[in-house]
């Protein structure tokens, strides 16, 4: 019954590797997001997709590439992982970009780069 | 872009007392102000929100107030309970094509039994 689910929950990998985090929402929302939460709990938006189209792309290294195969999925692929990429990554979704409605967050993926 | 400041960064209260978290925002065009609660190991979850046409909103032990002139809004938790212990985030956004929530840095609330 999970509204926004992301996998894996934990990811430990070595520097230089490429990894993906998957996200799916079953709420029928139009917009999906990726946020990064650092060790100080600061939440920063990375990307936003509306109906499979990229609408927000914050200053994020090119090594991060979101992929939206359909409205219900937004995956995050990271190339050449660096130590500084260690963080918790949250996927979220909301119904509408204009009406400022509630964003539903997944449980997060704790990425540790060693 | 919008800049949201949140104070204090940590707050300890005795069970049963009230807790107040304050946020300020920079963009006068912002019109939506949600509050999220993040429990350990979980994603943030919306607990209450307020829009710019309203000055106050209450939901049981939680209330939010908004002062548009001063550009600040506050979360009030009354009769705090241990399960209120969490990180609380305020956020702001405005009605535009891209709904971009700008989050504050979070506030760790600890309720001491």
Coordinates of N, CA and C in Angstrom, one line a residue:
Chain A
X1 N 0.8 -1.2 0.0 CA 0.0 0.0 0.0 C 0.8 1.3 0.0
X2 N 2.1 1.1 -0.1 CA 3.1 2.2 0.0 C 2.8 3.2 -1.1
X3 N 2.7 4.5 -0.7 CA 2.4 5.5 -1.7 C 3.6 5.8 -2.6
X4 N 4.8 6.1 -2.0 CA 6.0 6.4 -2.7 C 7.0 5.4 -2.2
X5 N 7.5 4.5 -3.0 CA 8.5 3.5 -2.6 C 9.7 3.7 -3.4
X6 N 10.8 3.6 -2.7 CA 12.1 3.7 -3.4 C 13.0 2.5 -2.9
X7 N 13.8 2.0 -3.9 CA 14.7 0.9 -3.6 C 16.1 1.2 -4.2
X8 N 17.2 0.8 -3.5 CA 17.1 0.1 -2.2 C 17.0 1.1 -1.1
X9 N 16.9 0.6 0.1 CA 16.8 1.5 1.3 C 18.2 1.9 1.7
X10 N 19.2 0.9 1.6 CA 20.6 1.2 1.9 C 21.4 0.8 0.7
X11 N 22.4 1.6 0.5 CA 23.3 1.3 -0.6 C 24.7 1.7 -0.2
X12 N 25.6 0.7 -0.2 CA 27.0 0.9 0.1 C 27.8 0.5 -1.1
X13 N 28.7 1.4 -1.5 CA 29.4 1.2 -2.8 C 30.7 1.9 -2.8
X14 N 31.6 1.5 -3.7 CA 32.9 2.1 -3.7 C 33.0 3.3 -4.6
X15 N 33.9 4.1 -4.3 CA 34.1 5.3 -5.2 C 34.3 4.8 -6.7
X16 N 33.8 5.6 -7.6 CA 34.0 5.3 -9.0 C 32.9 4.4 -9.6
X17 N 32.1 3.8 -8.7 CA 31.1 2.9 -9.3 C 29.9 3.7 -9.8
X18 N 29.1 3.1 -10.6 CA 27.8 3.6 -11.1 C 26.7 2.9 -10.4
X19 N 25.7 3.6 -9.9 CA 24.6 3.0 -9.2 C 23.3 3.7 -9.5
X20 N 22.2 3.0 -9.3 CA 20.8 3.6 -9.6 C 19.9 3.4 -8.4
X21 N 19.1 4.4 -8.2 CA 18.0 4.3 -7.1 C 16.7 4.4 -7.9
X22 N 15.8 3.5 -7.5 CA 14.5 3.5 -8.2 C 13.4 4.1 -7.3
X23 N 12.4 4.7 -8.0 CA 11.3 5.3 -7.3 C 10.0 5.0 -8.0
X24 N 9.0 4.7 -7.3 CA 7.7 4.5 -7.9 C 6.6 5.1 -7.0
X25 N 5.6 5.7 -7.6 CA 4.5 6.2 -6.8 C 3.2 5.7 -7.4
X26 N 2.3 5.3 -6.5 CA 1.0 4.7 -6.9 C -0.1 5.7 -6.6
X27 N 0.2 7.0 -6.5 CA -0.8 8.0 -6.1 C -1.4 8.7 -7.3
X28 N -0.9 8.3 -8.5 CA -1.4 9.0 -9.7 C -1.0 10.4 -9.8
X29 N 0.1 10.8 -9.1 CA 0.6 12.2 -9.2 C 1.2 12.5 -10.5
X30 N 1.2 13.8 -10.8 CA 1.8 14.3 -12.1 C 3.3 14.6 -11.9
X31 N 3.7 14.9 -10.7 CA 5.1 15.4 -10.5 C 5.8 14.6 -9.5
X32 N 7.1 14.3 -9.9 CA 8.0 13.6 -9.0 C 9.3 14.3 -8.8
X33 N 9.9 14.1 -7.7 CA 11.1 14.8 -7.3 C 12.2 13.9 -6.7
X34 N 13.4 14.4 -6.8 CA 14.5 13.8 -6.0 C 15.1 14.9 -5.1
X35 N 15.2 14.6 -3.9 CA 15.9 15.5 -2.9 C 17.1 14.8 -2.3
X36 N 18.1 15.6 -1.9 CA 19.2 15.1 -1.2 C 19.2 15.6 0.2
X37 N 19.4 14.7 1.2 CA 19.5 15.2 2.6 C 20.9 14.9 3.1
X38 N 21.7 15.9 3.4 CA 23.0 15.7 3.9 C 23.1 15.3 5.4
X39 N 24.3 15.2 5.9 CA 24.4 14.7 7.3 C 23.9 15.7 8.3
X40 N 23.7 17.0 7.9 CA 23.1 18.0 8.8 C 21.6 18.1 8.6
X41 N 21.0 17.1 7.9 CA 19.6 17.0 7.7 C 19.0 18.0 6.7
X42 N 19.9 18.8 6.1 CA 19.4 19.8 5.1 C 18.9 19.1 3.9
X43 N 17.6 19.5 3.5 CA 16.9 18.9 2.4 C 17.1 19.8 1.2
X44 N 17.6 19.3 0.1 CA 17.8 20.2 -1.1 C 17.2 19.5 -2.3
X45 N 16.4 20.2 -3.1 CA 15.9 19.6 -4.3 C 16.9 19.4 -5.3
X46 N 16.9 18.3 -6.0 CA 17.8 18.0 -7.1 C 17.1 18.2 -8.5
X47 N 16.0 17.4 -8.6 CA 15.3 17.4 -9.9 C 13.8 17.3 -9.6
X48 N 13.0 17.8 -10.6 CA 11.6 17.6 -10.6 C 11.1 17.3 -12.0
X49 N 10.2 16.3 -12.1 CA 9.7 15.9 -13.4 C 8.2 16.0 -13.3
X50 N 7.6 16.6 -14.4 CA 6.1 16.7 -14.5 C 5.7 16.0 -15.7
X51 N 4.9 14.9 -15.6 CA 4.5 14.1 -16.7 C 5.7 13.7 -17.6
X52 N 6.7 13.2 -17.0 CA 7.9 12.7 -17.6 C 8.8 13.7 -18.2
X53 N 8.5 15.0 -18.0 CA 9.3 16.1 -18.5 C 10.1 16.8 -17.3
X54 N 11.4 17.0 -17.6 CA 12.2 17.7 -16.6 C 11.8 19.1 -16.4
X55 N 11.4 19.6 -15.2 CA 11.0 21.0 -15.0 C 11.9 21.7 -14.1
X56 N 12.6 21.0 -13.2 CA 13.6 21.6 -12.3 C 14.8 20.8 -12.3
X57 N 15.9 21.5 -12.6 CA 17.2 20.8 -12.5 C 18.2 21.8 -11.8
X58 N 18.3 21.5 -10.5 CA 19.1 22.4 -9.7 C 20.6 22.1 -10.1
X59 N 21.5 22.9 -9.5 CA 22.9 22.8 -9.8 C 23.4 21.4 -9.2
X60 N 23.3 20.4 -10.0 CA 23.7 19.1 -9.6 C 24.7 18.6 -10.7
X61 N 25.8 17.9 -10.2 CA 26.8 17.4 -11.2 C 26.2 16.6 -12.3
X62 N 26.8 16.6 -13.4 CA 26.3 15.8 -14.6 C 26.3 14.3 -14.3
X63 N 27.0 13.9 -13.3 CA 27.1 12.5 -13.0 C 25.7 12.0 -12.5
X64 N 24.8 12.9 -12.1 CA 23.5 12.5 -11.7 C 22.5 12.7 -12.9
X65 N 21.9 11.6 -13.2 CA 20.9 11.7 -14.3 C 19.6 11.0 -13.9
X66 N 18.5 11.8 -13.9 CA 17.2 11.2 -13.6 C 16.6 10.6 -14.9
X67 N 15.8 9.6 -14.7 CA 15.2 8.9 -15.9 C 13.7 8.7 -15.5
X68 N 12.8 9.1 -16.3 CA 11.4 8.9 -16.0 C 10.8 8.1 -17.1
X69 N 10.7 6.8 -17.0 CA 10.1 6.0 -18.1 C 8.6 6.2 -18.2
X70 N 7.9 6.5 -17.1 CA 6.5 6.8 -17.2 C 6.2 7.7 -16.0
X71 N 5.0 8.2 -15.9 CA 4.6 9.1 -14.9 C 4.7 8.6 -13.5
X72 N 4.7 7.3 -13.3 CA 4.7 6.7 -12.0 C 6.2 6.4 -11.5
X73 N 7.1 6.6 -12.3 CA 8.5 6.2 -12.0 C 9.5 7.4 -12.3
X74 N 10.4 7.5 -11.3 CA 11.5 8.5 -11.5 C 12.7 7.9 -10.9
X75 N 13.6 7.4 -11.7 CA 14.8 6.7 -11.2 C 16.0 7.7 -11.2
X76 N 17.0 7.5 -10.4 CA 18.1 8.3 -10.3 C 19.4 7.5 -10.5
X77 N 20.1 7.9 -11.6 CA 21.3 7.1 -11.9 C 22.5 8.0 -11.5
X78 N 23.5 7.5 -10.9 CA 24.7 8.2 -10.5 C 25.9 7.6 -11.0
X79 N 26.7 8.3 -11.8 CA 27.9 7.8 -12.4 C 29.1 8.2 -11.5
X80 N 30.2 7.4 -11.6 CA 31.5 7.8 -11.0 C 31.3 8.3 -9.6
X81 N 30.7 7.5 -8.7 CA 30.4 8.0 -7.4 C 31.6 8.5 -6.6
X82 N 31.3 9.6 -5.9 CA 32.4 10.2 -5.0 C 32.0 10.2 -3.6
X83 N 33.0 10.3 -2.7 CA 32.7 10.3 -1.3 C 31.6 11.3 -0.9
X84 N 31.7 12.5 -1.5 CA 30.7 13.5 -1.2 C 29.3 13.3 -1.6
X85 N 29.1 12.2 -2.3 CA 27.7 11.8 -2.7 C 27.0 11.1 -1.6
X86 N 27.7 10.7 -0.6 CA 27.1 10.0 0.6 C 26.1 10.9 1.2
X87 N 24.9 10.4 1.3 CA 23.7 11.2 1.8 C 22.5 10.3 1.8
X88 N 21.4 10.8 2.2 CA 20.1 10.1 2.1 C 19.4 10.8 0.9
X89 N 18.9 10.0 0.0 CA 18.2 10.5 -1.2 C 16.7 10.2 -1.0
X90 N 15.9 11.2 -1.2 CA 14.5 11.0 -1.1 C 13.8 11.3 -2.4
X91 N 12.9 10.4 -2.7 CA 12.0 10.6 -3.8 C 10.7 11.1 -3.3
X92 N 10.0 12.0 -4.0 CA 8.7 12.5 -3.6 C 7.8 12.7 -4.8
X93 N 6.5 12.8 -4.5 CA 5.6 13.1 -5.6 C 4.5 14.1 -5.1
X94 N 3.9 14.8 -6.0 CA 2.8 15.7 -5.7 C 1.9 15.7 -6.8
X95 N 0.6 16.2 -6.6 CA -0.4 16.1 -7.6 C -0.2 17.2 -8.7
X96 N 0.2 18.4 -8.3 CA 0.1 19.5 -9.2 C 1.2 20.5 -8.9
X97 N 1.9 21.0 -9.9 CA 2.9 22.0 -9.7 C 2.4 23.4 -9.4
X98 N 1.2 23.7 -9.8 CA 0.8 25.0 -9.7 C 0.0 25.3 -8.4
X99 N -0.8 24.3 -8.0 CA -1.7 24.5 -6.8 C -1.0 24.2 -5.5
X100 N 0.3 24.0 -5.5 CA 1.1 23.8 -4.3 C 0.5 22.8 -3.4
X101 N 0.3 21.6 -3.8 CA -0.2 20.6 -3.0 C 0.9 19.8 -2.3
X102 N 0.4 18.9 -1.4 CA 1.3 18.2 -0.5 C 2.2 17.3 -1.3
X103 N 3.5 17.3 -0.9 CA 4.5 16.4 -1.4 C 4.6 15.2 -0.5
X104 N 4.5 14.0 -1.1 CA 4.6 12.7 -0.4 C 6.0 12.2 -0.6
X105 N 6.7 11.9 0.5 CA 8.1 11.4 0.4 C 8.2 9.9 0.6
X106 N 9.2 9.3 -0.1 CA 9.5 7.9 0.1 C 10.3 7.8 1.4
X107 N 10.7 6.6 1.8 CA 11.4 6.4 3.0 C 12.9 6.7 3.0
X108 N 13.4 7.0 1.7 CA 14.8 7.4 1.6 C 15.7 6.3 1.3
X109 N 16.8 6.6 0.6 CA 17.8 5.6 0.3 C 19.1 6.2 0.9
X110 N 19.7 5.5 1.9 CA 20.9 5.9 2.5 C 22.1 5.4 1.6
X111 N 22.7 6.3 0.9 CA 23.9 6.0 0.1 C 25.2 6.3 0.8
X112 N 26.0 5.3 0.9 CA 27.3 5.4 1.5 C 28.4 5.1 0.5
X113 N 29.2 6.0 0.2 CA 30.3 5.8 -0.7 C 31.6 5.6 0.0
X114 N 32.3 4.5 -0.2 CA 33.5 4.2 0.6 C 34.7 4.2 -0.3
Chain B
X1 N 16.3 33.2 -5.6 CA 15.2 32.2 -5.2 C 14.8 32.4 -3.8
X2 N 13.8 31.6 -3.4 CA 13.3 31.7 -2.0 C 14.4 31.2 -1.0
X3 N 14.5 31.9 0.1 CA 15.4 31.5 1.2 C 14.6 31.3 2.5
X4 N 14.6 30.1 3.1 CA 13.8 29.9 4.3 C 14.8 29.7 5.4
X5 N 14.6 30.4 6.5 CA 15.5 30.3 7.7 C 14.6 29.7 8.8
X6 N 15.2 28.8 9.6 CA 14.4 28.1 10.6 C 15.1 28.2 11.9
X7 N 14.4 28.6 13.0 CA 15.0 28.7 14.3 C 14.1 28.1 15.4
X8 N 14.6 27.6 16.5 CA 16.1 27.2 16.7 C 16.4 26.0 15.9
X9 N 17.7 25.6 16.0 CA 18.0 24.3 15.3 C 17.7 23.1 16.1
X10 N 17.8 23.3 17.4 CA 17.3 22.2 18.3 C 16.5 22.8 19.4
X11 N 15.6 22.0 19.9 CA 14.6 22.4 21.0 C 14.3 21.3 21.9
X12 N 14.6 21.4 23.1 CA 14.2 20.4 24.1 C 13.1 20.9 25.0
X13 N 12.0 20.1 25.2 CA 10.9 20.6 26.0 C 10.5 19.4 26.9
X14 N 10.0 19.8 28.1 CA 9.4 18.8 29.0 C 8.1 18.3 28.4
X15 N 7.8 17.0 28.6 CA 6.5 16.5 28.2 C 5.4 17.3 28.8
X16 N 4.5 17.6 27.9 CA 3.3 18.4 28.4 C 3.4 19.9 28.1
X17 N 4.7 20.4 28.0 CA 4.9 21.8 27.6 C 4.7 22.0 26.1
X18 N 4.7 23.3 25.8 CA 4.5 23.7 24.4 C 5.9 23.9 23.7
X19 N 5.9 23.6 22.4 CA 7.0 23.9 21.6 C 6.7 24.8 20.4
X20 N 7.6 25.7 20.1 CA 7.3 26.7 19.0 C 8.6 26.7 18.2
X21 N 8.3 26.6 16.9 CA 9.4 26.7 15.9 C 9.1 27.8 14.9
X22 N 10.0 28.7 14.7 CA 9.8 29.8 13.8 C 10.6 29.8 12.5
X23 N 9.9 30.2 11.5 CA 10.6 30.3 10.2 C 10.4 31.6 9.5
X24 N 11.4 32.1 8.8 CA 11.2 33.3 8.0 C 11.5 33.0 6.5
X25 N 10.8 33.7 5.7 CA 11.1 33.5 4.2 C 11.4 34.8 3.6
X26 N 12.0 34.8 2.4 CA 12.5 36.0 1.8 C 11.6 36.5 0.6
X27 N 10.9 35.6 -0.1 CA 10.2 35.9 -1.3 C 8.7 36.3 -0.9
X28 N 8.3 37.5 -1.1 CA 7.0 37.9 -0.7 C 5.9 37.3 -1.6
X29 N 6.3 36.7 -2.7 CA 5.4 36.0 -3.6 C 5.0 34.6 -3.1
X30 N 5.8 34.1 -2.2 CA 5.4 32.8 -1.7 C 4.1 32.8 -1.0
X31 N 3.3 31.7 -1.3 CA 1.9 31.7 -0.8 C 1.5 30.3 -0.2
X32 N 2.4 29.4 -0.1 CA 2.1 28.1 0.5 C 3.2 27.7 1.5
X33 N 2.8 27.4 2.7 CA 3.8 27.1 3.8 C 3.5 25.8 4.5
X34 N 4.1 24.7 4.1 CA 3.8 23.5 4.8 C 4.9 23.2 5.8
X35 N 4.5 22.4 6.8 CA 5.4 21.9 7.8 C 5.5 20.4 7.7
X36 N 6.7 19.8 7.7 CA 6.9 18.4 7.6 C 7.6 17.9 8.9
X37 N 7.2 16.7 9.3 CA 7.8 16.0 10.4 C 8.6 14.8 9.9
X38 N 9.8 14.7 10.3 CA 10.6 13.5 9.9 C 11.1 12.8 11.1
X39 N 10.6 11.6 11.2 CA 11.0 10.7 12.3 C 12.2 9.9 11.9
X40 N 12.9 9.3 12.8 CA 14.2 8.7 12.6 C 14.0 7.5 11.5
X41 N 14.8 7.6 10.5 CA 14.8 6.5 9.5 C 13.6 6.6 8.5
X42 N 12.9 7.7 8.6 CA 11.7 7.8 7.7 C 11.8 9.1 6.8
X43 N 11.0 9.2 5.8 CA 10.9 10.4 5.0 C 10.0 11.4 5.7
X44 N 10.2 12.7 5.3 CA 9.4 13.7 5.8 C 7.9 13.5 5.5
X45 N 7.0 13.9 6.5 CA 5.6 13.7 6.3 C 4.9 15.0 6.6
X46 N 4.0 15.4 5.8 CA 3.3 16.7 6.0 C 2.4 16.6 7.2
X47 N 2.5 17.6 8.1 CA 1.7 17.5 9.3 C 0.6 18.7 9.3
X48 N 1.0 19.8 8.7 CA 0.0 20.9 8.6 C 0.6 21.9 7.5
X49 N -0.3 22.6 6.9 CA 0.1 23.6 6.0 C -0.8 24.8 6.0
X50 N -0.3 25.9 5.5 CA -1.2 27.1 5.5 C -0.9 27.9 4.2
X51 N -2.0 28.5 3.7 CA -1.8 29.3 2.5 C -1.9 30.8 2.9
X52 N -1.5 31.6 2.0 CA -1.3 33.0 2.3 C -2.6 33.8 2.6
X53 N -3.7 33.2 2.3 CA -5.0 33.9 2.5 C -5.5 33.6 3.9
X54 N -4.7 32.9 4.7 CA -5.2 32.5 6.1 C -4.1 32.9 7.0
X55 N -4.4 33.4 8.2 CA -3.5 33.8 9.2 C -3.1 32.7 10.2
X56 N -4.0 31.8 10.4 CA -3.8 30.8 11.4 C -4.6 29.5 11.0
X57 N -4.0 28.4 11.4 CA -4.7 27.1 11.1 C -4.4 26.2 12.3
X58 N -5.4 25.4 12.7 CA -5.1 24.5 13.8 C -5.6 23.1 13.5
X59 N -4.9 22.1 14.0 CA -5.3 20.7 13.9 C -4.9 20.0 15.1
X60 N -5.9 19.9 16.0 CA -5.7 19.2 17.3 C -4.6 19.9 18.1
X61 N -3.5 19.3 18.4 CA -2.4 19.9 19.2 C -1.4 20.7 18.4
X62 N -1.7 20.8 17.1 CA -0.7 21.5 16.2 C -1.4 22.7 15.6
X63 N -0.7 23.8 15.6 CA -1.2 25.0 14.9 C -0.1 25.7 14.2
X64 N -0.4 26.4 13.1 CA 0.5 27.2 12.4 C 0.0 28.6 12.2
X65 N 0.8 29.6 12.4 CA 0.5 31.0 12.2 C 1.3 31.6 11.1
X66 N 0.8 32.6 10.4 CA 1.5 33.2 9.3 C 1.3 34.7 9.4
X67 N 2.5 35.4 9.3 CA 2.5 36.8 9.3 C 3.1 37.2 8.0
X68 N 2.3 37.6 7.0 CA 2.7 37.9 5.7 C 3.6 39.2 5.6
X69 N 3.2 40.1 6.4 CA 3.9 41.4 6.4 C 5.3 41.2 6.9
X70 N 5.5 40.4 8.0 CA 6.8 40.2 8.5 C 7.5 39.0 7.8
X71 N 6.8 38.3 7.0 CA 7.3 37.2 6.3 C 7.9 36.1 7.2
X72 N 7.0 35.8 8.2 CA 7.4 34.7 9.0 C 6.2 33.8 9.4
X73 N 6.4 32.6 9.7 CA 5.4 31.6 10.1 C 5.9 30.7 11.2
X74 N 5.1 30.2 12.0 CA 5.5 29.5 13.2 C 4.6 28.2 13.3
X75 N 5.3 27.2 13.9 CA 4.6 25.9 14.2 C 4.5 25.9 15.8
X76 N 3.3 25.6 16.2 CA 3.1 25.5 17.7 C 2.6 24.1 18.0
X77 N 3.2 23.4 18.9 CA 2.8 22.1 19.3 C 2.5 22.2 20.8
X78 N 1.2 22.0 21.2 CA 0.9 22.0 22.6 C 0.8 20.6 23.2
X79 N 0.9 20.6 24.5 CA 0.8 19.3 25.3 C 1.7 18.3 24.6
X80 N 3.0 18.6 24.5 CA 3.9 17.7 23.8 C 4.0 16.4 24.4
X81 N 4.2 15.4 23.5 CA 4.3 14.0 23.9 C 5.6 13.4 23.4
X82 N 6.1 12.3 24.0 CA 7.4 11.8 23.5 C 7.4 11.5 22.0
X83 N 6.2 11.1 21.4 CA 6.2 10.8 20.0 C 6.2 12.0 19.1
X84 N 6.2 13.2 19.7 CA 6.5 14.4 19.0 C 7.9 14.7 18.7
X85 N 8.8 13.9 19.3 CA 10.2 14.0 19.1 C 10.5 13.6 17.7
X86 N 11.2 14.6 16.9 CA 11.4 14.4 15.5 C 12.2 15.6 15.0
X87 N 12.5 15.6 13.7 CA 13.0 16.8 13.0 C 11.8 17.4 12.3
X88 N 11.6 18.7 12.5 CA 10.6 19.4 11.8 C 11.1 20.4 10.8
X89 N 10.5 20.4 9.6 CA 11.0 21.2 8.5 C 9.8 22.2 8.1
X90 N 10.2 23.4 8.0 CA 9.2 24.4 7.4 C 9.6 24.5 5.9
X91 N 8.7 24.9 5.1 CA 9.0 25.1 3.7 C 8.1 26.2 3.1
X92 N 8.5 26.7 2.0 CA 7.7 27.8 1.3 C 7.8 27.6 -0.2
X93 N 6.7 27.9 -0.9 CA 6.7 27.9 -2.3 C 5.7 28.9 -2.8
X94 N 5.7 29.2 -4.1 CA 4.8 30.1 -4.7 C 4.1 29.5 -5.9
X95 N 3.0 30.1 -6.2 CA 2.1 29.6 -7.3 C 2.7 30.0 -8.6
X96 N 3.5 29.1 -9.2 CA 4.1 29.3 -10.5 C 4.1 28.0 -11.2
X97 N 4.6 28.0 -12.5 CA 4.6 26.7 -13.2 C 5.4 25.7 -12.5
X98 N 6.5 26.1 -11.9 CA 7.4 25.1 -11.2 C 7.2 25.2 -9.7
X99 N 6.5 24.2 -9.1 CA 6.3 24.3 -7.7 C 7.5 23.8 -7.0
X100 N 8.3 24.8 -6.5 CA 9.6 24.4 -5.9 C 9.5 24.7 -4.4
X101 N 9.5 23.7 -3.6 CA 9.5 23.8 -2.2 C 10.9 24.1 -1.7
X102 N 11.0 25.3 -1.0 CA 12.3 25.6 -0.4 C 12.2 25.3 1.1
X103 N 13.0 24.4 1.5 CA 13.0 23.9 2.9 C 13.9 24.7 3.8
X104 N 13.5 24.9 5.1 CA 14.4 25.3 6.1 C 15.3 24.2 6.5
X105 N 16.3 24.5 7.3 CA 17.3 23.5 7.7 C 16.9 22.5 8.7
X106 N 15.7 22.6 9.2 CA 15.2 21.6 10.1 C 15.4 21.9 11.5
X107 N 14.6 21.4 12.4 CA 14.6 21.7 13.8 C 14.5 20.3 14.5
X108 N 15.5 20.0 15.3 CA 15.4 18.7 16.1 C 14.6 19.0 17.4
X109 N 13.4 18.5 17.5 CA 12.7 18.6 18.8 C 12.8 17.4 19.6
X110 N 13.2 17.6 20.9 CA 13.3 16.4 21.8 C 12.3 16.7 22.9
X111 N 11.4 15.8 23.1 CA 10.4 15.9 24.2 C 10.9 15.0 25.3
X112 N 11.2 15.6 26.5 CA 11.8 14.8 27.6 C 10.6 14.3 28.5
X113 N 10.5 13.0 28.7 CA 9.4 12.4 29.5 C 9.5 12.9 30.9

